[in-house]
Short mmCIF file of C-alpha atoms in Angstrom, two decimals:
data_model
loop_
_atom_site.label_atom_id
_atom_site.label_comp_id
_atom_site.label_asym_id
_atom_site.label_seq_id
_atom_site.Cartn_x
_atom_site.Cartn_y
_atom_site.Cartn_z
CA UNK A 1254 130.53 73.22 107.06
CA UNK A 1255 129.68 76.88 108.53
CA UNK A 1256 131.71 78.30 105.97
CA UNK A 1257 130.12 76.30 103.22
CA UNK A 1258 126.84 77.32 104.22
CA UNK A 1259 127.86 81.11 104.40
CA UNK A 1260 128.99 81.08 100.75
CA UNK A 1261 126.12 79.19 99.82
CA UNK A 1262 123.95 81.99 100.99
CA UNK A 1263 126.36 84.65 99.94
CA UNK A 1264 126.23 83.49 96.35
CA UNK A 1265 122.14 82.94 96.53
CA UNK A 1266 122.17 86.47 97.87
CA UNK A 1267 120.59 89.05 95.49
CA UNK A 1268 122.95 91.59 94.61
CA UNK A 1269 121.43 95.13 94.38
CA UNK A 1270 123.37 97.95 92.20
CA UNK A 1271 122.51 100.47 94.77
CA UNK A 1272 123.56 103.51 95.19
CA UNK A 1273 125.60 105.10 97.94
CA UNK A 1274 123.82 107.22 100.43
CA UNK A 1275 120.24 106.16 98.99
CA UNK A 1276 117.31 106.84 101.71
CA UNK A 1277 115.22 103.97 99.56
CA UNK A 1278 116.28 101.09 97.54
CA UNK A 1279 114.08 99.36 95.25
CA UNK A 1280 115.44 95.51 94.07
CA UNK A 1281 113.43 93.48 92.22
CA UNK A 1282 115.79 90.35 91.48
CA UNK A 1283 114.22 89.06 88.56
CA UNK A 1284 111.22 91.50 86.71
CA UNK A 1285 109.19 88.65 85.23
CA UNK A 1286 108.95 87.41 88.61
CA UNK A 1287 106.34 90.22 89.88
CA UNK A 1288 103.27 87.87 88.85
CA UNK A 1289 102.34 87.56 92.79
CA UNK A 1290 102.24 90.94 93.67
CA UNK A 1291 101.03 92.22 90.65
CA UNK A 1292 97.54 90.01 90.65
CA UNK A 1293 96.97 91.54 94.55
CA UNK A 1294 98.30 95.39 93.50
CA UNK A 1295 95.36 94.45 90.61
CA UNK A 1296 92.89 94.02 93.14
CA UNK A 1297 93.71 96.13 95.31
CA UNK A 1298 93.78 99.01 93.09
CA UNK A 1299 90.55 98.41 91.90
CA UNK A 1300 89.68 99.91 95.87
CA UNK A 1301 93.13 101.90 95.91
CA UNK A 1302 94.76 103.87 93.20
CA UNK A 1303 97.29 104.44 94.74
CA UNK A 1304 98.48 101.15 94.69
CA UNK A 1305 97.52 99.88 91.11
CA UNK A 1306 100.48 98.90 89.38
CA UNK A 1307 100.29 100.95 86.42
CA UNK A 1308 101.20 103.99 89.34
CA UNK A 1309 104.07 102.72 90.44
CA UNK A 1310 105.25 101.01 87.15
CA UNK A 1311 105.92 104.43 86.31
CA UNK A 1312 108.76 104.84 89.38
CA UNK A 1313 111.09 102.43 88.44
CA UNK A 1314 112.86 104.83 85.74
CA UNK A 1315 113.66 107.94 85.57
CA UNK A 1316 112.79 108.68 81.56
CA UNK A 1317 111.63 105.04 80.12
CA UNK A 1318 108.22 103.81 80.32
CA UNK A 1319 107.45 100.13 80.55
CA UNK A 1320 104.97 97.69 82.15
CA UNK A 1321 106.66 94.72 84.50
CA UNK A 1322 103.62 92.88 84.08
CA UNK A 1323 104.28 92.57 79.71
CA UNK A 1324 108.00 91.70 79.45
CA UNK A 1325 107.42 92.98 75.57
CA UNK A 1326 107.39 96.24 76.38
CA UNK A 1327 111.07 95.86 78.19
CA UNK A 1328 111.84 94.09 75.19
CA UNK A 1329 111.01 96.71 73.04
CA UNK A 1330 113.48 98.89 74.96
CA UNK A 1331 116.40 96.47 75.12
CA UNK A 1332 115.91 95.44 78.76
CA UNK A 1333 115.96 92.24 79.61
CA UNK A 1334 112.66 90.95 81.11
CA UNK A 1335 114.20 88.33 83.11
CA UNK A 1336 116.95 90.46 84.60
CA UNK A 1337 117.35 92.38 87.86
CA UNK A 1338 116.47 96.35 88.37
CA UNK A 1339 117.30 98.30 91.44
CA UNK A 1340 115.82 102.18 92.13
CA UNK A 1341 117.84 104.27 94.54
CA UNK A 1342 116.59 107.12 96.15
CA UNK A 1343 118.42 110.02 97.22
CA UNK A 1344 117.77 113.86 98.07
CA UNK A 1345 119.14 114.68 94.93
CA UNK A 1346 117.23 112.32 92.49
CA UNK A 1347 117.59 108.76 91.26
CA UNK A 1348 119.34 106.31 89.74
CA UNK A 1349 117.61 102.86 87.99
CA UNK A 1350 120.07 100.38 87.26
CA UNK A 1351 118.74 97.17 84.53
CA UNK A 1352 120.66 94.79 82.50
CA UNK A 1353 120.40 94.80 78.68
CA UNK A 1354 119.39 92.22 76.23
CA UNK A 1355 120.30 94.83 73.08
CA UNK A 1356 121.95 98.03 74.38
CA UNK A 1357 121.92 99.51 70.92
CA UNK A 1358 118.38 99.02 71.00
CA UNK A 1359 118.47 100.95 74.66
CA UNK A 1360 120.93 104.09 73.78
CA UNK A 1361 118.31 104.64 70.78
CA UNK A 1362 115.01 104.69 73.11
CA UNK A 1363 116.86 106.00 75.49
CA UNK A 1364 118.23 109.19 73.20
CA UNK A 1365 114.65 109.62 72.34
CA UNK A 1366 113.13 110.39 75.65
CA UNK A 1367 115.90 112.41 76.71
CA UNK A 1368 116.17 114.54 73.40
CA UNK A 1369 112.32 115.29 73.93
CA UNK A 1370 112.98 116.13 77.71
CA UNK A 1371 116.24 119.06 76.81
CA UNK A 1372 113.97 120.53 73.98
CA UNK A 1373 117.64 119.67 71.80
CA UNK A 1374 117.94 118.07 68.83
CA UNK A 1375 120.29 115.00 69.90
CA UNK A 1376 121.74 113.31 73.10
CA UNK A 1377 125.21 112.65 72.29
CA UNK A 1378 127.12 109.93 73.97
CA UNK A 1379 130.86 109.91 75.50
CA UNK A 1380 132.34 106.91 75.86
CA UNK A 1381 135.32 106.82 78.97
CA UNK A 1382 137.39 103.69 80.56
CA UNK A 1383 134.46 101.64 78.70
CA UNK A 1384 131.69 103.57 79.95
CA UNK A 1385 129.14 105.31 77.53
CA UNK A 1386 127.33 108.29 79.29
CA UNK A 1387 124.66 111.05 78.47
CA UNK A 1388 123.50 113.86 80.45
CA UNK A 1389 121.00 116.25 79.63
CA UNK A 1390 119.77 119.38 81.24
CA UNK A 1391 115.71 119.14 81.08
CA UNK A 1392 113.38 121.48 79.83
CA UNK A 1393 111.48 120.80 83.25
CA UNK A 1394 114.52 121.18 85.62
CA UNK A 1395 117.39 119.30 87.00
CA UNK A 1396 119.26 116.95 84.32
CA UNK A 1397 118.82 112.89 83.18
CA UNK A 1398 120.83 110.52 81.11
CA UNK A 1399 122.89 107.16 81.58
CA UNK A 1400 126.09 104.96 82.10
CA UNK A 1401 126.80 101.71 80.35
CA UNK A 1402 128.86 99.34 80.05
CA UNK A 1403 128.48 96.16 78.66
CA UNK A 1404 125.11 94.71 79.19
CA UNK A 1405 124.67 97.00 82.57
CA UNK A 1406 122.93 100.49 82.26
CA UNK A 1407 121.87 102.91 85.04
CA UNK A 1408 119.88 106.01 84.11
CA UNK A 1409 119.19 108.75 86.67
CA UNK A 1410 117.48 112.27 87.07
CA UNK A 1411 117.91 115.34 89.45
CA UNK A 1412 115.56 116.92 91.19
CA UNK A 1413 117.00 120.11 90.63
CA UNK A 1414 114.00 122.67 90.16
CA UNK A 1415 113.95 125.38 86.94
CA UNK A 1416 116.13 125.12 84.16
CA UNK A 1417 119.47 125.22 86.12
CA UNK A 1418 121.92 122.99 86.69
CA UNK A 1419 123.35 122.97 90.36
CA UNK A 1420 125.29 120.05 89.86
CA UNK A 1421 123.29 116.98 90.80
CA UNK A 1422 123.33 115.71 87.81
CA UNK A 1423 127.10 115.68 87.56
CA UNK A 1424 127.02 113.83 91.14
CA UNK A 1425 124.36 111.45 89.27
CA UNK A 1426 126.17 110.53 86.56
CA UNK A 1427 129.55 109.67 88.58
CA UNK A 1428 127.44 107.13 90.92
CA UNK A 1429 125.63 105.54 87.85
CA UNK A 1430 128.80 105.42 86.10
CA UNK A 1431 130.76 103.71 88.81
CA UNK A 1432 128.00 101.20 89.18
CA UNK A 1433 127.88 100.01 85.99
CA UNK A 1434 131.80 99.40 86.18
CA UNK A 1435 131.83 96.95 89.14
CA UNK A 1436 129.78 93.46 90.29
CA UNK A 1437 127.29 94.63 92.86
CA UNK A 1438 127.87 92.80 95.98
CA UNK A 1439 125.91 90.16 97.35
CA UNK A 1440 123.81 91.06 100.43
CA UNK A 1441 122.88 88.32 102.82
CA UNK A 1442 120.25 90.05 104.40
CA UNK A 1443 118.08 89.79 101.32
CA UNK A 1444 118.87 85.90 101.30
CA UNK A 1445 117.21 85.34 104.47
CA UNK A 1446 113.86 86.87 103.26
CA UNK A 1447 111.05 85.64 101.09
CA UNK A 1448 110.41 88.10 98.38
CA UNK A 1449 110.11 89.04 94.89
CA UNK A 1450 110.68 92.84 95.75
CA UNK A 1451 112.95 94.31 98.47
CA UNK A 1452 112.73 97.25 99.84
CA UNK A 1453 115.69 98.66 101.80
CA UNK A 1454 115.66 101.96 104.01
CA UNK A 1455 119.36 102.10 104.85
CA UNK A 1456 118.97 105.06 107.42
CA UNK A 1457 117.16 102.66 109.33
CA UNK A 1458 118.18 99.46 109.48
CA UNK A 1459 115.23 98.30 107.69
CA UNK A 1460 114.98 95.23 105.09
CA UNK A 1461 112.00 94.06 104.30
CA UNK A 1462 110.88 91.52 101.20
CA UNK A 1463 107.82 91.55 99.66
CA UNK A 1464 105.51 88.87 97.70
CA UNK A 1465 102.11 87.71 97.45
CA UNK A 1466 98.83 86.58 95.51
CA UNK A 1467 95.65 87.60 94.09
CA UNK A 1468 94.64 87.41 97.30
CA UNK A 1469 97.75 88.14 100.06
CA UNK A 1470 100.46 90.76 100.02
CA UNK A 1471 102.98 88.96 102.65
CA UNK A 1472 105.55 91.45 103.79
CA UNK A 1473 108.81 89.75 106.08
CA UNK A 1474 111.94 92.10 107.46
CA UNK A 1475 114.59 92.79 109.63
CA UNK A 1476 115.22 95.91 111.35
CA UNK A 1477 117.60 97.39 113.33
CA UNK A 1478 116.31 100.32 115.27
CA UNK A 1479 112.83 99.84 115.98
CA UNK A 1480 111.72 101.90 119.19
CA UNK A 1481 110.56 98.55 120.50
CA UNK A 1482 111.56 96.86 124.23
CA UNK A 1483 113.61 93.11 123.58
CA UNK A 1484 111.20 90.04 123.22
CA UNK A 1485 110.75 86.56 124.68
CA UNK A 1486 111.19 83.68 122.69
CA UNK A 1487 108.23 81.68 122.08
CA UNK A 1488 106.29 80.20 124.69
CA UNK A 1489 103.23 79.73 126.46
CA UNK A 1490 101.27 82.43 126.53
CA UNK A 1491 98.14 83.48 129.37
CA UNK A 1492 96.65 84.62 126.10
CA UNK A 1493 97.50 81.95 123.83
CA UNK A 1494 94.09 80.39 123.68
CA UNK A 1495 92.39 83.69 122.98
CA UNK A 1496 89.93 84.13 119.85
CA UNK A 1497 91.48 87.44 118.33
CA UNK A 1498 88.67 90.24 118.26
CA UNK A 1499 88.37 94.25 117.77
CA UNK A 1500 90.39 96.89 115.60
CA UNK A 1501 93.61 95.29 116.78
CA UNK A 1502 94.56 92.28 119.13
CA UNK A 1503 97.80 92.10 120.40
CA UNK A 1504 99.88 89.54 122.33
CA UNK A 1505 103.15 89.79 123.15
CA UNK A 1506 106.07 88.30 125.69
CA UNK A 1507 108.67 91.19 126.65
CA UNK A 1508 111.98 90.10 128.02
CA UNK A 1509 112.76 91.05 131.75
CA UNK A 1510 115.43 93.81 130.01
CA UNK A 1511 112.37 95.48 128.69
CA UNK A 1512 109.54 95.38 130.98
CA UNK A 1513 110.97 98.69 132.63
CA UNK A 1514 111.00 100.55 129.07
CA UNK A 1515 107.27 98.83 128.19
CA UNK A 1516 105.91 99.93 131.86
CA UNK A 1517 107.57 103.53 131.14
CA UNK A 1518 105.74 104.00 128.00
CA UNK A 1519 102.64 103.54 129.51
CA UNK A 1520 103.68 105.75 132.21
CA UNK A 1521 104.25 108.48 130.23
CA UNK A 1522 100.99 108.35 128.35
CA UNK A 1523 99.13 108.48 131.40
CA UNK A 1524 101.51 111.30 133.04
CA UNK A 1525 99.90 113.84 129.90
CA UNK A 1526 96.57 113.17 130.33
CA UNK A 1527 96.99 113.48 134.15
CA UNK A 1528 98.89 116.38 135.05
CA UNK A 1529 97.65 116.67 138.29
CA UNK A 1530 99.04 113.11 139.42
CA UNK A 1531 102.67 113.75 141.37
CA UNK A 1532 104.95 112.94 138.37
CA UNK A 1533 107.21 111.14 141.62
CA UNK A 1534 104.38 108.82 142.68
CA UNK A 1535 103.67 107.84 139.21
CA UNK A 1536 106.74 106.65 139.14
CA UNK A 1537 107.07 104.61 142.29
CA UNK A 1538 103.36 103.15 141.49
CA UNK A 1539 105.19 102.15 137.89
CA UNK A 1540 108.48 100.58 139.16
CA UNK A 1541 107.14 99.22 142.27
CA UNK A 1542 104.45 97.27 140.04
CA UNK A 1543 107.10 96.14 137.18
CA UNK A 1544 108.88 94.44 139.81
CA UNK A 1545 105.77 92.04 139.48
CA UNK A 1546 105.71 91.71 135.98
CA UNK A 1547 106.01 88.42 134.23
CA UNK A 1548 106.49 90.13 130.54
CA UNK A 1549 103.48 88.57 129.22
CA UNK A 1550 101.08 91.53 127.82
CA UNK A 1551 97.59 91.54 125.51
CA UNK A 1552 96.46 94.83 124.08
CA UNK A 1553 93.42 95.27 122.28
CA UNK A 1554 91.58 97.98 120.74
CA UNK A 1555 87.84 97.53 120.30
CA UNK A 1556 87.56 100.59 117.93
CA UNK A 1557 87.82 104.06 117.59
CA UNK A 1558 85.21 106.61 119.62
CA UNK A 1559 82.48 108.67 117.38
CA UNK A 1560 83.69 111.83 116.69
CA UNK A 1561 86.69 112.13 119.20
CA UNK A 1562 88.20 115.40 119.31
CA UNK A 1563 91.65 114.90 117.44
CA UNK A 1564 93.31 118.30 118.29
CA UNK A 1565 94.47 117.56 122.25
CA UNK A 1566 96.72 115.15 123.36
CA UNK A 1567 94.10 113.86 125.48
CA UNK A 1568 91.99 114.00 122.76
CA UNK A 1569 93.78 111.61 120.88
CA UNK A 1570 94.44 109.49 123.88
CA UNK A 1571 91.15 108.98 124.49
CA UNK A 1572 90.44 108.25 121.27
CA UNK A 1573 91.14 104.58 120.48
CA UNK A 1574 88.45 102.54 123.43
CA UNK A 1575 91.53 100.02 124.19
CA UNK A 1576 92.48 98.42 127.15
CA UNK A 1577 95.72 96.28 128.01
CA UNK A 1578 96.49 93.27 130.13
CA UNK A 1579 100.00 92.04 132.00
CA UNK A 1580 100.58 88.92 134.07
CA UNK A 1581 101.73 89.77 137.52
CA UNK A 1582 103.95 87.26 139.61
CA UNK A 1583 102.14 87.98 142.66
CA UNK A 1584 98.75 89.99 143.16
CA UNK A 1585 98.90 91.05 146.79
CA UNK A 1586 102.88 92.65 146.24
CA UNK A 1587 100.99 94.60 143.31
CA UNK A 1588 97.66 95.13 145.05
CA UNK A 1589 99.87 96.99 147.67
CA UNK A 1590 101.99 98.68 144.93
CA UNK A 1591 98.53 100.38 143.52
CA UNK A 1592 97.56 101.34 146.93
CA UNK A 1593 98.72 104.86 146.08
CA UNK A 1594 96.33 105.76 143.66
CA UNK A 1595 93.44 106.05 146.09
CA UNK A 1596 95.78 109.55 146.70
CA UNK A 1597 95.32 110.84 143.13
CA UNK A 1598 93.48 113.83 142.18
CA UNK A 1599 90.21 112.14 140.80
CA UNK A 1600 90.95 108.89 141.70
CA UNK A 1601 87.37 106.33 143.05
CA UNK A 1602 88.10 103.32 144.64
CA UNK A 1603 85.87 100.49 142.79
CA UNK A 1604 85.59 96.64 144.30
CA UNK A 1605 88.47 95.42 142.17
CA UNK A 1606 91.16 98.33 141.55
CA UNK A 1607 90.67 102.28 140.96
CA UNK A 1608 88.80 104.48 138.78
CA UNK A 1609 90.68 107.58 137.89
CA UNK A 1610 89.21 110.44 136.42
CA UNK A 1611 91.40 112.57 133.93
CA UNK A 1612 91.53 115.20 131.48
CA UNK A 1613 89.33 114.06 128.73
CA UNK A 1614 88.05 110.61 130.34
CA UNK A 1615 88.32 107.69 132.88
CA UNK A 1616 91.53 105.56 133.30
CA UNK A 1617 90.14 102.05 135.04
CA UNK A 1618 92.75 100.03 136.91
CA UNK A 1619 91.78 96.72 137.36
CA UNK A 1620 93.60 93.29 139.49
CA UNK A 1621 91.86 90.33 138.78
CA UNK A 1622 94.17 87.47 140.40
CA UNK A 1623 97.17 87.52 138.09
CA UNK A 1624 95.87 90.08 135.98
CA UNK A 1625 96.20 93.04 136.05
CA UNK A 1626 93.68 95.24 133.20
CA UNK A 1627 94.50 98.75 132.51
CA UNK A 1628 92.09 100.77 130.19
CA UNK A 1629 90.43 103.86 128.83
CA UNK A 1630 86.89 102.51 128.61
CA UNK A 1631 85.36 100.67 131.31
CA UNK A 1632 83.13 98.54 129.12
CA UNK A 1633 86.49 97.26 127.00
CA UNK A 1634 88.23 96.91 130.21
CA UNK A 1635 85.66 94.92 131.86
CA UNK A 1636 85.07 93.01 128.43
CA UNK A 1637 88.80 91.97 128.68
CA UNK A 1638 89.01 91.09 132.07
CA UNK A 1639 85.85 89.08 131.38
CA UNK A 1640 87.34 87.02 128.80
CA UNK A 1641 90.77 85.96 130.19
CA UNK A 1642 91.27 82.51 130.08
CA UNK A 1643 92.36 80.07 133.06
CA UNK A 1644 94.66 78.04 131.07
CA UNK A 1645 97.25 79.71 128.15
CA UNK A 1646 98.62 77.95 125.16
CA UNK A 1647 101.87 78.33 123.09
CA UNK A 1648 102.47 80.94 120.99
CA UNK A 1649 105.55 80.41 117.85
CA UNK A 1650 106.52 84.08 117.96
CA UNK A 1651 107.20 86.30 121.19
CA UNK A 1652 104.97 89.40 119.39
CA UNK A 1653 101.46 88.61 117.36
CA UNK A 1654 98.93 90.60 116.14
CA UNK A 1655 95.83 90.94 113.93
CA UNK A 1656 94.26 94.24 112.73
CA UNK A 1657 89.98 94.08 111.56
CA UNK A 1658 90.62 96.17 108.30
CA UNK A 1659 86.75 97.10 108.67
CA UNK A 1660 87.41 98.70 112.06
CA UNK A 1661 90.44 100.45 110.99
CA UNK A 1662 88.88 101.92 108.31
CA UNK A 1663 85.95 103.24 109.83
CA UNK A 1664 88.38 104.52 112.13
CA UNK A 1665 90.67 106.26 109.86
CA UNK A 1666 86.92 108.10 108.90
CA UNK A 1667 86.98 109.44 112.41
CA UNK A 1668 89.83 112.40 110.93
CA UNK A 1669 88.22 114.96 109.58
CA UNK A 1670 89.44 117.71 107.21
CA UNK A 1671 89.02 120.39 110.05
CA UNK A 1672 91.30 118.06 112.55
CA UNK A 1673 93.91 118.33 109.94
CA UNK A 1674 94.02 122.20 109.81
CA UNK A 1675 93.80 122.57 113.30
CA UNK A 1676 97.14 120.33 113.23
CA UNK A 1677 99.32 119.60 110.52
CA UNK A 1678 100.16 115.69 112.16
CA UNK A 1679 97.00 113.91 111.23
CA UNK A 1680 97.59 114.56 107.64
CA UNK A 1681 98.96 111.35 107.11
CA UNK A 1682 95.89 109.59 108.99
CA UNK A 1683 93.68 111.86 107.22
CA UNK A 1684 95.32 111.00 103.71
CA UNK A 1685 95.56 107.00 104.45
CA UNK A 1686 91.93 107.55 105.33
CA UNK A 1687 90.65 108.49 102.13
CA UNK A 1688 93.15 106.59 100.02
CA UNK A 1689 93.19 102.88 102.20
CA UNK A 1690 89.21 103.05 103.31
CA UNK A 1691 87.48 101.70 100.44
CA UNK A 1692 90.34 99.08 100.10
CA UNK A 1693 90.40 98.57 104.52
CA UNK A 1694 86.56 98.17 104.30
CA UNK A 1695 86.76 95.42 101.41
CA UNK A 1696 89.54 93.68 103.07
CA UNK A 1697 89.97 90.12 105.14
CA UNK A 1698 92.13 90.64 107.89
CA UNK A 1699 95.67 91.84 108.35
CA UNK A 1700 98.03 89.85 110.77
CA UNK A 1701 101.54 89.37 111.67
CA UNK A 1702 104.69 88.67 114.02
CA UNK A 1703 107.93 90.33 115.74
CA UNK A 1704 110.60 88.36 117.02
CA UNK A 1705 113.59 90.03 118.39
CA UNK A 1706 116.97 88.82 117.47
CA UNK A 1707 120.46 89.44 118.33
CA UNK A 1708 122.04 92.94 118.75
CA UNK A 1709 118.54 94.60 119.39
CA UNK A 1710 117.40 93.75 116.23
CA UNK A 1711 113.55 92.53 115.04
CA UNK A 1712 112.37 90.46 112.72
CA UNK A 1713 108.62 91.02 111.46
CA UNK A 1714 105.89 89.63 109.26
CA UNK A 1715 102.84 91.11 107.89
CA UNK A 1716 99.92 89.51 105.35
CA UNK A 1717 97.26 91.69 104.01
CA UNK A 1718 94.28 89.20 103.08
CA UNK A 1719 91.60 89.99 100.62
CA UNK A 1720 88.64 88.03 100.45
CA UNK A 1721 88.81 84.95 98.08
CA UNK A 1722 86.39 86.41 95.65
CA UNK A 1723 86.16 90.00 95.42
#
């Protein structure tokens, strides 16, 4: 019966022509199945424009334009508009792969673009073992063309700059040539994820399918090598019963094999912005306290501070007001553990755990029977500790989350154009900022899940809501 079931999935499995050694792959099973995504990228673009479809429409092929979204104009170009297409991206270029309703139809659209792009007056085909190829040198740099055989085609540009040909395109055309001459093989990680797209970073493990609605983009994956500690299964939680509130909200159960990696991340942040504290005594304070830990952990950041300064790692620390809880196993064991701190440089004593003062701010420890609160604003920290529950309640995956789009975005307006000169890093902040605001402030909520599974592995969720009318 376990067989059965494997081939059963194998043979349900989309089957991506993707290249080898692509960074990205782009599969979209079946291209008249994009209605979904398509109504939210409409939406969403109307905020974005980065993300209206029309933009990225113009990705999936290297020379052929066409709109998913009107299967006549794939028609029109002998592409079949219920068939698959795959986009792999590599260093040197890309290669789109589609399957043909009228290749004749194809080769002459196809011999158009590319005659225009070489400035020549024809593409001529070769035909080889079956396969027909072209391949131009551009005008514009680097060269395109095809294979094809049959009813498969893959096209493909270099990214070769000036009018030079360092032989890309000759490493193009072999690739799209030998995947038009095989059956792509099934891959069962697709199988196990709801999508209509897939996108596939092979570098990093990374899987992840993609659907949605005029009014949700739901994105589910796999991944290999997250930098994230193993998870509990699901359970009750301390902080099940919890209303979700602030920029994010974050509850999470980390297995016993990764409470000493979660504890040490924490450790370290506090070790920059404190470089006074004895680096050894940090350390005993942070094992002899994970000892005590049950796994169970709530972050939450209320929002991000008026005009922080960006441009110091203390700076950006300090940044976010957030604050974390972690269930302890016994309170007087870690009372006794924190004992130290009234030793630190800076550190204040305060009725229920220490106040140390840093570079940049105030780090607020706080025990609160089997809580223990540890923050960088003491009005989030007591806000937390104020709101724990007495009783938890289950939880169906070991990692959740939910993000307040408004708060992110008003956030993200916190970078300014002068933080990103005086470093280079907060460019991407800075850019997400002024492309995702207007869409961030117009949007819902965005939520999701993590659930570790075997070999180290993570599987994760995310839906991006948009209100129901816009």
């Amino acid at each position: 019966m376990i067989s059965l079931a494997l081939a059963a999935s194998l043979a349900a499995a989309p089957a991506p022509r993707a290249a080898t050694s692509a960074e990205t792959v782009v599969h979209i099973p079946r291209t008249d199945a994009l209605q979904g995504v398509t109504a939210f990228l409409d939406r969403a673009g109307q905020s974005a424009a980065l993300l209206r479809p029309v933009v990225w429409y113009a990705e999936l092929h290297p020379f052929l334009s066409f709109d998913l979204s009107q299967p006549a104009t794939l028609t029109r170009l002998g592409i079949d508009p219920t068939g698959p297409l795959t986009v792999s991206l590599r260093g040197g270029g890309r290669i789109s792969c589609t399957r043909l309703t009228d290749p004749k139809v194809f080769q002459q659209k196809a011999a158009e673009m590319l005659v225009t792009a070489s400035g020549k007056a024809e593409a001529t085909p070769t035909t080889s073992g079956g396969v027909t190829t072209v391949n131009v040198l551009r005008e514009s740099g680097g060269r395109a063309g095809y294979a094809l055989k049959g009813q498969e085609a893959c096209a493909f540009s270099s990214a070769s700059g000036g009018f030079v040909d360092d032989g890309q395109g000759q490493v193009l055309l072999k690739e799209a040539s030998r995947l038009v001459s095989k059956a792509p093989k099934s891959d069962a990680r697709l199988a196990q994820l709801p999508g209509s797209v897939y996108v596939l970073l092979p570098g990093r493990g990374m899987v992840v399918g993609v659907d949605g609605s005029a009014t949700e983009l739901r994105l589910e994956g796999t991944a290999t090598q997250l930098p994230l500690p193993p998870f509990q299964a699901s359970g009750t939680s301390p902080y099940g019963a919890m209303k979700p509130e602030g920029l994010l909200f974050s509850r999470a159960r980390v297995a016993p094999a990764g409470v000493s990696q979660a504890v040490g991340s924490v450790t370290a942040s506090i070790q920059q912005v404190c470089p006074s504290c004895p680096p050894a005594q940090v350390s005993s304070v942070a094992r002899a306290v994970a000892e005590h830990l049950t796994g169970q952990v709530l972050m939450v950041v209320d929002g991000v501070r008026s005009r922080p300064n960006l441009r110091t790692l203390e700076g950006r620390f300090f940044a976010p007001r957030q604050a974390f809880a972690a269930e302890v196993t016994d309170a007087a064991a870690v009372k006794s553990a924190l004992a130290p701190l009234a030793k630190f440089p800076g550190a204040k004593a305060t009725e229920d755990g220490y106040a140390l003062d840093v570079k940049g701010g105030t780090l607020f420890v706080r025990l609160k029977g089997r809580q223990l609160v540890v923050g960088n604003d003491e009005a989030v920290s007591r806000s937390l500790l104020a709101a724990l529950p007495q009783t938890g309640a289950k939880l169906p995956h070991a990692v959740e989350y939910t993000v307040d789009p408004k708060r992110l975005a008003s956030g993200l307006n916190q970078v300014s154009l002068m933080d990103v000169v005086a470093d280079k890093q907060l460019a991407g902040l800075f850019a997400m900022g002024l492309e995702l605001g207007p869409l961030l402030s117009r949007s819902e909520r965005i939520s999701g899940w993590l659930d570790s599974t075997t070999g180290g592995a993570h599987r994760f969720s995310t839906t991006w809501t948009l209100p129901a009318t816009p």
